[in-house]
Amino acid sequence: MAKIQPGLERISQLLRGVHFPWQSIHVAGTNGKGTICHYASSLISKKKSKLTSGAFTSPHLIDRWDCIKINNNPVDESIFRKIEQHYLDLNLKEGINASPFEILTATAFTIFNEERVRLAVVEVGMGGKLDATNILNNQAVCVIAKIARDHEGFLGNTLNDIALHKAGILRKNVPYLISPQNETNVKHVITEYGDQIGAIKTDNTVLPRSFYTSPGWQHASNQLRSMQQTNLLLAAVATIKAYESLTLRFTPTALTEDLYKISSPVNHSALNPGRLEEIKVQPVFGDPNGINTSKIKGRRIMVDGAHNPDAAKFLADHVNSVQRRKKRGEKRKTVIKPPRNGWRVTWVLAMTEGKDAEQYLSILLQPGDSVITTTFGPVDGMPWVKPMDPKKLLKIAQAVHPAITGMAMPRDGVLRALCAAKFLADPQGSIVLTGSLYLVGDFHRELRPRRAQDYMTAPEYEEDRKRFKAMLQTEEKRVRALFGNPHAQPSTQDSTIEESPFTPNTSPDLEQVDVDSEEQDPRQLERERWSNMQAELATIDNTLDAIAEEELNVLKKWAPQKDESRKEEEEKEKNGVEEKETSDEDEEHGKEQNESNEIEETDEQDMLTIQNEQAKQAESFHSPEMLEGLTMLDEKEPPKTHTTHEGDQGPVTRHQGLPEQLKMGNERT
């Protein structure tokens, strides 16, 4: 079967004589197009119009057929395989030499016909103009998401060339939307092409201003970051325009109710797996003894399919402003504030061969972070997709930031890599799995049979739990051997390595990092230096908070006493004036002056008292070591009390009116 071959000849032969009675929301772009499709599909499926809807996105996440959905649910496997086999036979019989993606596209569109779909959301595979999905002639609306450099070998080396390919999905007299996240020259290229063919440029003015003050949108804008807000807004407008094309009504009021549900953290992860997805991994981070099984215990990890520099910027922005800055602990007394530079992150990474790993990693990594490089297995239907060698990827990471700690996992096995990450990560730090959607797919495939609520206790999972226990022990031993015990994390219940398929004596997976001990020592020393510095700064921050709280308590205690003293003096002054009304004006003025002096003297005495109390409090908090730490703190910048998110359009602000970053081209660019 052929590899990637842009062009419409083969898909035209596969679908010869096939018509498309349904209409489509056609979405192209580099980053965000999948998210827009998931949002739009969810909005359509939540409507009560009994409209049968479809969705076709790529690549698939777990199974090949889960990229085709009917009413937002994966198509039945038997239906998929029946229609796919028809096109596999046709391809072989007529010698079409179609690619796997072209077979998949023909299968999806035929399933939509069979299921009597009225509206389908279709994601472009690559580019737009020559993509197999562009065989469609039934677009209700087209959407161009954020465009960045990717697939340059097929689409061109400049953003303008890539933008022109994406604009190829536009149609005459069909409305289209452009993401405001795009650069000005990109929007200009798309708009110019749209004008040439007679496409209708539209924007978010179809939404009334009351939409932006509705509870649904306010909730969505608070839950989602800038780029995701934009993607959700694009999906909402595209859905409204598609309903207009079908002569159906989609009211903004009903829309805001759906936005509220879609943008909640739980639903967002469910609707957008692999996109800022936070998830618990029971086998790795759960309770090894099956205790507290009423809820899934254990730390969450973040899973994101960012695979190019532009997507890495969005992921890094979220990690740096949220994950690194999170306070840890559940109760007020046990809350731990992040150190000044934020918590360190442990990255579990795999990338496709040919990607710009150096630029990608330079965006994500920070000094002191940890990296575990791994790989992914064969991609179903895409035999030409190969993962980058983990050892090569690790060397690139170490070249980008020599201060990082890293190790390579030469064979595929995402959960094994997470076992190592458990012991390499800071207790308070985050673990982020990223670099490829194929890695995300492997993760979900490995985790899927182990997500049962009773996984930690049910007898049928006992053998699997034993394997994971042995795997955890093996990876703990390896991390300790390579890096010592940098975070003093508690080990597993039984530190003896069990004989199992995962032990060093039987598993070739245990070949590890091609780094000798002499090369490892400087990085370990640098890591320990960072750890000590961040711990010291965290201690100083907590001490300053305690000092401020004590001083505030003293001031609160002193303030009422001072008020009563003033009242007594004022009462005496009032009585004195009433008793001596016959005194002359000069004598009365003299008494008032004396009383004023007495009050000032009282104030001075009160201030001396509070200063003495503060000095006593300071003695209890300011040990010589602490004074030295406070001196260090004074020489540095003051701690930030908030973070500013820099989006593609500059700092993001929130207000009740139309958000500036969400205006979608009311003016021509």
XYZ file of C-alpha atoms in Angstrom:
669
model
C 0.000 0.000 0.000
C 1.291 3.491 -0.864
C 2.800 5.974 1.563
C 1.696 9.625 1.777
C 0.966 10.806 -1.774
C -0.867 14.152 -1.862
C -3.444 14.364 -4.622
C -7.108 13.635 -5.336
C -6.739 11.097 -8.161
C -6.773 7.936 -6.049
C -9.559 9.020 -3.663
C -11.608 10.009 -6.737
C -11.228 6.475 -8.122
C -12.183 4.907 -4.797
C -15.317 7.068 -4.477
C -16.285 7.086 -8.166
C -20.064 7.427 -8.395
C -20.477 8.043 -4.645
C -22.465 11.156 -3.644
C -22.510 12.942 -0.308
C -26.088 13.913 0.694
C -24.858 15.218 4.065
C -23.174 18.561 4.739
C -19.834 19.110 6.445
C -17.865 21.397 8.719
C -14.435 21.106 7.077
C -11.488 22.012 9.348
C -7.852 22.538 8.314
C -4.831 23.914 10.176
C -1.688 22.825 11.993
C -2.529 23.139 15.682
C -6.008 23.092 17.199
C -7.947 21.600 14.293
C -8.544 18.360 16.181
C -9.771 20.273 19.232
C -12.133 22.377 17.101
C -13.546 19.180 15.591
C -14.094 17.586 19.011
C -15.814 20.728 20.328
C -18.043 21.093 17.256
C -18.987 17.420 17.297
C -19.889 17.678 20.990
C -22.017 20.792 20.468
C -23.923 19.166 17.606
C -24.533 15.925 19.483
C -25.901 17.801 22.517
C -28.687 19.464 20.544
C -32.228 18.111 20.896
C -33.041 18.342 17.196
C -32.469 14.575 16.734
C -29.941 15.432 14.058
C -27.728 12.464 13.169
C -24.154 13.717 13.122
C -20.779 12.300 12.198
C -17.131 13.119 12.824
C -13.914 12.072 11.109
C -10.622 12.996 12.789
C -7.086 11.682 12.425
C -4.932 10.033 13.490
C -6.897 7.513 15.518
C -6.091 7.457 19.216
C -6.461 3.804 20.243
C -8.237 1.761 17.548
C -8.344 2.553 13.853
C -12.136 2.887 13.880
C -12.331 5.334 16.810
C -11.537 8.201 14.427
C -15.022 7.790 12.896
C -17.941 8.741 15.131
C -21.706 8.726 14.843
C -23.467 11.070 17.284
C -20.102 11.526 19.012
C -19.633 7.786 19.650
C -17.077 5.577 17.849
C -18.585 3.591 15.003
C -19.188 -0.099 15.601
C -16.106 -2.141 14.710
C -18.041 -4.613 12.561
C -19.514 -1.814 10.426
C -16.080 -0.247 10.032
C -14.362 -3.485 9.009
C -17.086 -4.383 6.500
C -16.850 -1.083 4.611
C -13.065 -0.867 4.937
C -12.730 -4.333 3.414
C -14.841 -3.222 0.448
C -12.347 -0.456 -0.344
C -9.322 -2.659 0.315
C -10.667 -5.144 -2.247
C -11.502 -2.364 -4.713
C -8.035 -0.863 -4.320
C -6.396 -4.217 -5.042
C -8.746 -5.186 -7.874
C -8.361 -1.937 -9.831
C -4.728 -1.289 -8.923
C -5.489 2.159 -7.525
C -2.497 2.067 -5.127
C -4.360 4.199 -2.569
C -2.711 5.112 0.730
C -4.082 3.867 4.078
C -5.415 7.368 4.809
C -7.255 7.443 1.483
C -8.810 4.039 2.275
C -9.770 5.373 5.718
C -11.295 8.548 4.245
C -13.400 6.597 1.745
C -14.529 4.306 4.569
C -15.553 7.233 6.790
C -17.542 9.048 4.101
C -19.355 5.866 3.080
C -20.245 5.125 6.719
C -21.773 8.615 6.939
C -23.905 7.753 3.908
C -24.953 4.402 5.401
C -25.844 5.966 8.776
C -27.884 8.761 7.112
C -25.823 11.515 8.671
C -27.029 15.073 8.003
C -24.016 16.990 9.313
C -20.441 15.741 9.742
C -17.317 17.363 11.144
C -14.314 16.481 8.977
C -10.687 17.111 9.906
C -8.127 17.505 7.135
C -5.333 14.944 7.310
C -2.469 17.064 5.971
C -2.507 20.421 4.204
C -5.870 20.931 2.531
C -5.769 21.482 -1.212
C -4.470 17.992 -2.072
C -5.742 16.174 1.016
C -8.052 13.199 0.488
C -10.839 14.884 2.491
C -10.932 17.686 -0.089
C -12.886 15.385 -2.393
C -15.899 16.820 -0.536
C -18.219 19.207 -2.358
C -20.749 19.579 0.464
C -19.167 22.085 2.845
C -21.578 24.091 4.981
C -18.697 26.043 6.519
C -14.885 25.841 6.465
C -12.529 26.603 9.350
C -8.802 27.384 9.228
C -7.175 26.786 12.623
C -3.749 28.016 13.760
C -1.139 27.465 11.047
C 2.499 26.689 11.832
C 5.447 25.043 10.129
C 4.903 21.307 9.777
C 5.215 18.779 6.942
C 7.401 21.266 5.049
C 8.491 18.531 2.639
C 4.926 18.341 1.313
C 3.462 21.795 1.952
C 6.341 24.243 1.461
C 9.017 25.926 3.542
C 7.207 29.184 4.361
C 4.057 29.944 6.317
C 2.574 31.588 3.220
C 3.052 28.410 1.171
C 1.532 26.295 3.935
C -1.380 28.742 4.350
C -2.169 28.525 0.638
C -2.382 24.732 0.894
C -4.750 25.019 3.867
C -6.909 27.576 2.049
C -7.522 24.980 -0.656
C -10.550 23.663 1.284
C -12.487 26.942 0.764
C -15.431 26.904 -1.629
C -17.364 29.502 -3.613
C -20.326 30.988 -1.701
C -19.435 28.970 1.415
C -18.672 30.857 4.659
C -15.263 30.364 6.257
C -13.536 31.287 9.523
C -9.869 32.018 10.242
C -8.397 31.582 13.710
C -7.290 34.985 15.084
C -4.238 33.188 16.488
C -2.763 33.216 12.977
C -0.118 35.699 11.912
C -1.216 38.687 9.839
C 0.461 37.508 6.637
C -1.184 34.091 6.982
C -4.636 35.644 7.351
C -3.902 37.854 4.342
C -2.972 34.883 2.123
C -6.143 32.997 3.079
C -8.399 36.043 2.683
C -6.911 36.884 -0.707
C -7.495 33.330 -1.943
C -11.037 33.380 -0.548
C -11.779 36.610 -2.423
C -10.474 35.108 -5.668
C -12.812 32.106 -5.543
C -15.807 33.936 -4.043
C -15.798 32.349 -0.583
C -17.607 34.260 2.180
C -15.423 35.385 5.052
C -17.295 35.423 8.340
C -16.474 36.036 11.992
C -17.952 35.889 15.472
C -20.407 38.750 14.899
C -23.142 36.120 14.511
C -23.027 35.911 18.312
C -24.778 38.661 20.301
C -22.789 40.561 22.906
C -24.907 38.933 25.611
C -23.248 35.640 24.646
C -19.948 36.816 26.156
C -21.557 37.746 29.476
C -23.542 34.513 29.755
C -22.666 32.067 32.575
C -21.752 29.409 30.019
C -19.127 31.497 28.249
C -17.826 33.016 31.483
C -17.335 29.491 32.842
C -15.632 28.379 29.632
C -13.312 31.391 29.539
C -12.310 30.772 33.160
C -11.683 27.053 32.644
C -9.872 27.194 29.301
C -6.693 28.968 28.288
C -6.493 31.490 25.457
C -5.940 29.148 22.514
C -8.604 26.694 23.692
C -11.058 29.566 24.216
C -10.457 30.565 20.604
C -10.923 26.995 19.380
C -14.176 26.644 21.326
C -15.448 29.926 19.912
C -14.539 28.846 16.356
C -16.414 25.582 16.911
C -19.471 27.438 18.238
C -19.633 29.865 15.310
C -19.026 27.070 12.777
C -21.858 25.039 14.312
C -24.267 27.980 14.106
C -23.351 28.619 10.445
C -23.780 24.920 9.632
C -27.228 24.883 11.227
C -28.163 27.942 9.178
C -27.111 26.065 6.035
C -29.428 23.224 7.069
C -32.189 25.789 7.792
C -32.143 24.691 11.428
C -32.125 27.008 14.408
C -29.239 26.983 16.874
C -29.880 29.667 19.497
C -26.987 31.324 21.373
C -28.860 30.773 24.660
C -28.917 27.011 24.202
C -25.329 27.190 23.013
C -24.071 28.751 26.244
C -25.645 25.931 28.260
C -23.686 23.405 26.198
C -20.483 25.438 26.565
C -20.785 25.219 30.344
C -20.873 21.418 30.201
C -18.176 21.012 27.566
C -15.628 23.281 29.247
C -15.689 21.621 32.679
C -12.307 19.970 33.411
C -13.701 16.421 33.488
C -15.645 16.771 30.241
C -12.793 18.624 28.538
C -10.411 15.712 29.141
C -13.045 13.192 28.051
C -13.824 15.118 24.857
C -10.195 15.946 24.069
C -8.007 12.994 25.056
C -4.356 13.775 24.588
C -4.900 17.531 24.745
C -3.914 18.915 28.166
C -5.468 15.742 29.549
C -5.005 15.138 33.274
C -5.406 11.509 34.231
C -4.651 9.119 37.083
C -2.638 5.975 36.339
C -3.656 3.328 38.889
C -1.087 0.620 38.117
C 1.823 3.044 38.514
C 0.682 5.591 41.091
C -2.194 3.802 42.817
C -2.243 2.228 46.261
C -0.109 -0.945 45.963
C -2.004 -2.667 48.798
C -5.498 -1.912 47.515
C -6.290 0.429 50.400
C -8.721 3.342 50.001
C -10.305 1.913 46.884
C -13.512 3.915 47.169
C -11.767 6.404 44.916
C -8.897 6.103 42.461
C -5.885 7.222 44.441
C -2.543 8.496 43.203
C -1.072 11.516 41.493
C -2.333 12.768 38.176
C -0.089 13.069 35.153
C -0.604 15.352 32.170
C -0.865 13.820 28.695
C -0.585 16.022 25.608
C 0.072 15.162 21.969
C 2.059 18.334 21.176
C 4.430 17.304 18.384
C 5.789 20.497 16.819
C 7.358 23.735 18.130
C 4.138 25.740 17.883
C 2.210 23.170 19.917
C 5.154 22.997 22.335
C 4.789 26.740 23.013
C 1.156 26.274 24.014
C 1.981 23.285 26.215
C 4.961 25.057 27.819
C 2.805 28.092 28.574
C 0.294 25.911 30.409
C 2.920 23.896 32.283
C 4.925 26.969 33.315
C 1.945 29.000 34.492
C -0.147 26.195 36.013
C 1.734 22.955 36.673
C 4.931 24.562 37.954
C 3.029 27.073 40.128
C 0.458 24.795 41.780
C 0.269 24.717 45.557
C 0.514 21.179 46.871
C -1.399 19.697 49.794
C -5.092 19.409 50.634
C -5.458 21.151 53.985
C -4.494 24.715 54.848
C -1.825 23.672 57.332
C -0.216 21.220 54.906
C -0.229 23.411 51.791
C 3.231 23.701 50.255
C 3.940 26.699 48.058
C 6.070 26.217 44.932
C 9.688 27.435 45.032
C 10.502 30.702 43.328
C 11.309 29.080 39.975
C 8.371 26.690 40.195
C 8.290 22.936 40.622
C 10.536 20.901 38.414
C 8.855 18.805 35.731
C 9.617 15.236 34.686
C 8.994 14.782 30.960
C 8.262 11.393 29.382
C 9.002 11.933 25.702
C 8.862 10.178 22.338
C 8.978 11.871 18.946
C 8.542 10.853 15.326
C 11.740 10.531 13.314
C 12.366 13.681 11.269
C 10.837 16.153 13.737
C 12.832 19.197 14.898
C 13.537 17.815 18.367
C 16.101 20.477 19.259
C 13.723 23.406 18.789
C 10.862 21.461 20.366
C 12.822 20.583 23.514
C 14.361 24.043 23.863
C 10.811 25.378 24.278
C 9.664 22.787 26.827
C 12.630 22.087 29.077
C 13.981 24.174 31.932
C 17.172 23.685 33.966
C 16.633 21.125 36.707
C 13.927 19.193 34.832
C 14.100 15.423 34.329
C 13.651 13.635 31.006
C 12.818 10.026 30.229
C 12.951 9.332 26.501
C 11.085 6.343 25.150
C 9.467 5.169 21.938
C 6.105 4.066 20.542
C 5.043 0.910 18.766
C 4.036 0.412 15.118
C 1.220 2.704 14.013
C -1.764 0.779 12.660
C -2.238 1.674 9.011
C 0.889 3.848 8.842
C 3.896 1.508 8.571
C 6.182 4.322 7.409
C 5.852 6.232 10.711
C 8.930 5.545 12.851
C 9.874 6.812 16.333
C 13.126 8.634 16.998
C 15.841 6.629 18.754
C 15.385 7.355 22.502
C 19.158 7.615 23.036
C 19.423 10.158 20.240
C 16.506 12.122 21.692
C 18.130 12.083 25.140
C 21.412 13.456 23.760
C 19.507 16.297 22.087
C 17.758 17.078 25.379
C 21.068 17.117 27.262
C 22.581 19.392 24.620
C 19.652 21.800 24.958
C 19.890 21.908 28.776
C 23.015 20.253 30.266
C 21.560 20.701 33.786
C 18.738 18.208 33.219
C 18.725 14.634 34.506
C 17.822 12.059 31.883
C 17.558 8.393 30.995
C 16.516 6.475 27.881
C 14.115 3.535 27.652
C 15.286 1.718 24.494
C 12.121 -0.326 23.908
C 8.478 0.702 23.720
C 6.399 0.526 26.879
C 4.843 3.760 28.063
C 3.749 2.497 31.472
C 7.260 1.167 32.116
C 8.623 4.648 31.375
C 6.089 6.084 33.828
C 7.290 3.597 36.461
C 10.772 5.093 36.124
C 9.305 8.607 36.156
C 7.621 7.865 39.482
C 11.008 7.493 41.196
C 12.845 10.161 39.206
C 10.233 12.906 39.690
C 10.123 15.366 42.576
C 7.422 14.419 45.103
C 5.698 17.762 44.442
C 6.610 18.106 40.764
C 4.516 17.248 37.716
C 4.915 14.419 35.226
C 4.072 15.279 31.606
C 3.874 12.711 28.800
C 4.184 14.338 25.378
C 5.971 14.543 22.017
C 3.660 12.533 19.778
C 0.008 11.571 19.412
C 1.267 8.063 18.657
C 2.841 7.963 22.127
C -0.463 9.172 23.591
C -2.245 6.392 21.706
C 0.126 3.767 23.116
C -0.447 5.154 26.609
C -4.236 4.856 26.351
C -4.007 1.386 24.817
C -1.829 0.137 27.674
C -3.964 1.846 30.314
C -7.421 0.952 28.950
C -7.719 -2.557 30.477
C -6.380 -1.233 33.797
C -8.799 1.637 34.417
C -11.428 -0.393 36.258
C -12.462 1.015 39.633
C -11.679 -2.309 41.301
C -8.346 -2.819 39.542
C -6.368 -2.650 42.807
C -8.510 -5.309 44.565
C -10.326 -7.546 42.054
C -8.919 -11.126 41.818
C -8.943 -11.101 38.003
C -6.284 -8.365 37.991
C -4.007 -10.036 40.550
C -1.430 -11.326 38.036
C -1.277 -7.973 36.296
C -0.785 -6.208 39.642
C 2.105 -8.551 40.423
C 3.739 -7.733 37.104
C 3.443 -4.029 37.784
C 4.795 -4.435 41.290
C 7.853 -6.198 39.877
C 8.181 -3.552 37.184
C 8.046 -0.777 39.775
C 10.707 -2.485 41.877
C 12.949 -2.921 38.848
C 12.621 0.704 37.766
C 13.118 1.964 41.316
C 16.332 -0.046 41.534
C 17.515 1.322 38.183
C 16.797 4.942 39.083
C 18.571 4.532 42.424
C 21.577 2.952 40.683
C 21.821 5.750 38.128
C 20.980 8.773 40.251
C 21.129 7.724 43.898
C 18.150 8.764 46.009
C 17.716 12.414 44.926
C 14.240 12.978 46.390
C 14.130 10.451 49.257
C 10.871 9.016 47.969
C 9.526 5.967 49.833
C 10.264 2.728 48.020
C 7.733 0.015 47.255
C 6.532 -2.238 50.034
C 8.981 -5.057 49.223
C 12.375 -3.866 48.005
C 13.449 -7.371 46.901
C 13.410 -7.756 43.125
C 11.039 -10.576 42.239
C 11.798 -13.027 39.453
C 9.341 -12.054 36.728
C 9.247 -11.177 33.019
C 10.294 -7.653 34.020
C 13.409 -8.486 36.104
C 16.970 -7.665 34.965
C 17.806 -11.345 34.413
C 15.117 -11.954 31.820
C 14.170 -8.656 30.170
C 16.187 -6.993 27.368
C 14.344 -3.775 28.256
C 16.884 -3.183 30.990
C 19.574 -1.926 28.634
C 19.632 1.682 29.636
C 21.478 4.932 29.210
C 24.730 5.107 27.257
C 26.147 7.494 29.861
C 29.032 6.469 32.113
C 29.340 7.508 35.756
C 31.871 10.263 35.057
C 29.447 11.993 32.710
C 26.598 11.540 35.137
C 28.225 13.090 38.219
C 28.253 16.773 37.088
C 24.572 16.660 36.191
C 23.722 15.021 39.496
C 25.638 17.701 41.395
C 23.840 20.412 39.424
C 20.490 18.772 40.160
C 21.246 18.598 43.880
C 22.309 22.254 43.857
C 18.985 23.245 42.265
C 17.066 21.107 44.746
C 18.825 22.662 47.757
C 18.355 26.191 46.432
C 14.626 25.721 45.787
C 14.095 24.107 49.195
C 15.883 27.031 50.869
C 13.793 29.609 49.009
C 10.588 27.759 49.904
C 11.626 27.785 53.594
C 12.338 31.515 53.468
C 8.976 32.235 51.814
C 7.118 30.263 54.489
C 9.078 32.014 57.275
C 8.275 35.456 55.882
C 4.605 34.519 55.774
C 4.777 33.459 59.435
C 6.500 36.716 60.450
C 3.895 38.783 58.609
C 1.067 36.866 60.260
C 2.558 37.366 63.758
C 3.043 41.087 63.166
C -0.537 41.371 61.954
C -1.788 39.653 65.107
C 0.211 42.082 67.292
C -1.196 45.072 65.418
C -4.739 43.748 65.781
C -4.183 43.289 69.529
C -2.722 46.774 69.960
C -5.289 48.676 67.868
C -8.286 48.326 70.279
C -6.150 49.412 73.263
C -5.057 52.501 71.402
C -8.656 53.339 70.457
C -9.793 53.121 74.132
C -6.907 55.362 75.223
C -7.931 57.951 72.667
C -11.583 57.804 73.818
C -10.572 58.410 77.466
C -8.448 61.410 76.514
C -11.237 62.847 74.358
C -13.741 62.406 77.222
C -11.414 64.215 79.637
C -10.970 67.014 77.125
C -14.744 67.368 76.725
C -15.348 67.489 80.505
C -12.567 70.002 80.986
C -14.041 72.349 78.424
C -17.528 72.205 80.004
C -16.216 72.983 83.546
C -14.226 76.042 82.429
C -16.501 77.829 79.999
C -15.735 81.149 81.710
C -11.983 80.871 81.097
C -10.518 83.217 78.537
C -9.655 82.035 75.046
C -5.863 81.952 75.562
C -6.135 79.776 78.707
C -8.449 77.333 76.901
C -6.070 77.164 73.941
C -3.187 76.382 76.296
C -5.050 73.477 77.878
C -5.926 72.044 74.470
C -2.267 72.257 73.487
C -1.238 70.398 76.666
C -3.843 67.703 76.036
C -2.608 67.318 72.454
C 0.952 66.886 73.705
C -0.220 64.234 76.174
C -1.894 62.303 73.341
C 1.262 62.522 71.240
C 3.322 61.230 74.178
C 0.857 58.357 74.602
C 1.179 57.535 70.890
C 4.966 57.521 71.160
C 4.812 55.175 74.137
C 2.430 52.878 72.252
C 4.747 52.795 69.256
C 7.717 51.940 71.509
C 5.655 49.117 73.001
C 4.780 47.607 69.608
C 8.370 47.963 68.387
C 9.589 46.073 71.456
C 6.995 43.340 70.822
C 8.034 43.099 67.162
C 11.688 42.838 68.192
C 10.852 39.945 70.516
C 8.935 38.216 67.704
C 11.839 38.760 65.311
C 14.279 37.163 67.768
C 12.246 33.937 67.686
C 12.189 33.818 63.879
C 15.529 35.324 62.834
C 18.217 32.740 63.558
C 21.667 33.464 62.037
C 20.960 30.992 59.251
C 17.595 32.601 58.553
C 19.074 36.096 58.500
C 21.579 34.887 55.951
C 18.735 33.446 53.873
C 16.765 36.702 54.114
C 19.836 38.607 52.947
C 20.016 36.346 49.916
C 16.324 36.978 49.282
C 16.781 40.764 49.424
C 19.439 40.527 46.728
C 17.046 38.736 44.383
C 13.855 39.861 42.679
C 10.739 39.956 44.896
C 8.505 36.897 44.551
C 5.874 37.069 41.885
C 2.344 37.061 43.216
C 0.811 36.159 39.902
C 1.737 34.971 36.452
C 0.893 36.573 33.127
C 0.004 34.327 30.245
C 1.529 35.516 27.000
C -0.606 34.250 24.180
C 0.118 34.592 20.486
C -1.652 37.947 20.608
C 0.109 39.256 23.735
C -0.908 39.196 27.418
C -4.360 37.722 27.932
C -6.885 39.738 29.916
C -10.449 38.831 30.817
C -13.412 41.237 30.772
C -17.120 41.182 30.397
C -17.256 42.488 26.852
C -16.033 40.823 23.651
C -12.570 39.363 24.499
C -9.916 41.069 22.420
C -8.055 37.863 21.585
C -11.291 36.275 20.381
C -12.219 38.874 17.760
C -12.032 36.976 14.540
C -11.235 39.399 11.794
C -14.025 41.956 11.594
C -11.585 43.916 9.479
C -9.903 42.650 6.353
C -6.197 41.825 6.788
